[in-house]
Amino acid sequence: MENYNERKLNLLQNIGKLIKVIDDEVDWYIASFREKDPKRRMLARTFFFEKLKERERLAKEAYVRSK
């Protein structure tokens, strides 16, 4: 039972960290819309979506490992 509670606590802590990261990324993405230079704006959005895909892949791996 203790192991289950530890895993649950770790999962909740990781979710909290992910929420913080997502909030930061959303702020950064919104700021990229205000970028005046079209090349820099496109580059910022490309990085954002690439990081999003990588995070999704890592989240799936973590979910599979937690089962």
Short mmCIF file of C-alpha atoms in Angstrom, two decimals:
data_model
loop_
_atom_site.label_atom_id
_atom_site.label_comp_id
_atom_site.label_asym_id
_atom_site.label_seq_id
_atom_site.Cartn_x
_atom_site.Cartn_y
_atom_site.Cartn_z
CA MET A 1 0.00 0.00 0.00
CA GLU A 2 2.86 2.36 0.83
CA ASN A 3 4.39 1.80 -2.60
CA TYR A 4 1.06 2.67 -4.21
CA ASN A 5 0.82 5.90 -2.20
CA GLU A 6 4.41 6.81 -3.12
CA ARG A 7 3.69 6.27 -6.80
CA LYS A 8 0.50 8.28 -6.54
CA LEU A 9 2.33 11.14 -4.79
CA ASN A 10 5.10 11.10 -7.41
CA LEU A 11 2.53 11.15 -10.17
CA LEU A 12 0.73 14.11 -8.61
CA GLN A 13 4.02 15.98 -8.22
CA ASN A 14 4.88 15.30 -11.86
CA ILE A 15 1.45 16.53 -12.93
CA GLY A 16 2.04 19.73 -10.95
CA LYS A 17 5.37 20.22 -12.70
CA LEU A 18 3.76 19.60 -16.08
CA ILE A 19 1.04 22.16 -15.36
CA LYS A 20 3.73 24.77 -14.58
CA VAL A 21 5.62 23.95 -17.77
CA ILE A 22 2.44 24.08 -19.84
CA ASP A 23 1.51 27.46 -18.36
CA ASP A 24 4.99 28.80 -19.19
CA GLU A 25 4.81 27.43 -22.72
CA VAL A 26 1.36 28.91 -23.31
CA ASP A 27 2.63 32.31 -22.19
CA TRP A 28 5.62 31.94 -24.49
CA TYR A 29 3.42 30.87 -27.42
CA ILE A 30 1.06 33.80 -26.93
CA ALA A 31 4.07 36.13 -26.83
CA SER A 32 5.26 34.68 -30.15
CA PHE A 33 2.12 36.08 -31.80
CA ARG A 34 3.31 39.56 -30.85
CA GLU A 35 6.64 39.03 -32.61
CA LYS A 36 6.84 41.49 -35.52
CA ASP A 37 9.50 39.72 -37.59
CA PRO A 38 7.71 36.98 -39.60
CA LYS A 39 10.78 34.71 -39.72
CA ARG A 40 11.26 34.83 -35.95
CA ARG A 41 7.52 34.30 -35.41
CA MET A 42 7.54 31.23 -37.67
CA LEU A 43 10.67 29.88 -35.97
CA ALA A 44 9.14 30.35 -32.50
CA ARG A 45 5.98 28.50 -33.50
CA THR A 46 7.95 25.68 -35.12
CA PHE A 47 9.97 25.19 -31.93
CA PHE A 48 6.78 25.27 -29.89
CA PHE A 49 5.11 22.53 -31.92
CA GLU A 50 8.24 20.36 -32.00
CA LYS A 51 8.55 20.58 -28.22
CA LEU A 52 4.85 19.79 -27.91
CA LYS A 53 5.25 16.60 -29.98
CA GLU A 54 8.28 15.52 -27.94
CA ARG A 55 6.47 16.17 -24.67
CA GLU A 56 3.51 14.13 -25.89
CA ARG A 57 5.82 11.23 -26.75
CA LEU A 58 7.48 11.38 -23.33
CA ALA A 59 4.11 11.55 -21.57
CA LYS A 60 2.93 8.45 -23.44
CA GLU A 61 6.09 6.57 -22.45
CA ALA A 62 5.66 7.59 -18.81
CA TYR A 63 2.03 6.50 -18.87
CA VAL A 64 2.91 3.10 -20.29
CA ARG A 65 5.64 2.63 -17.66
CA SER A 66 3.25 3.56 -14.84
CA LYS A 67 0.77 0.82 -15.73
#
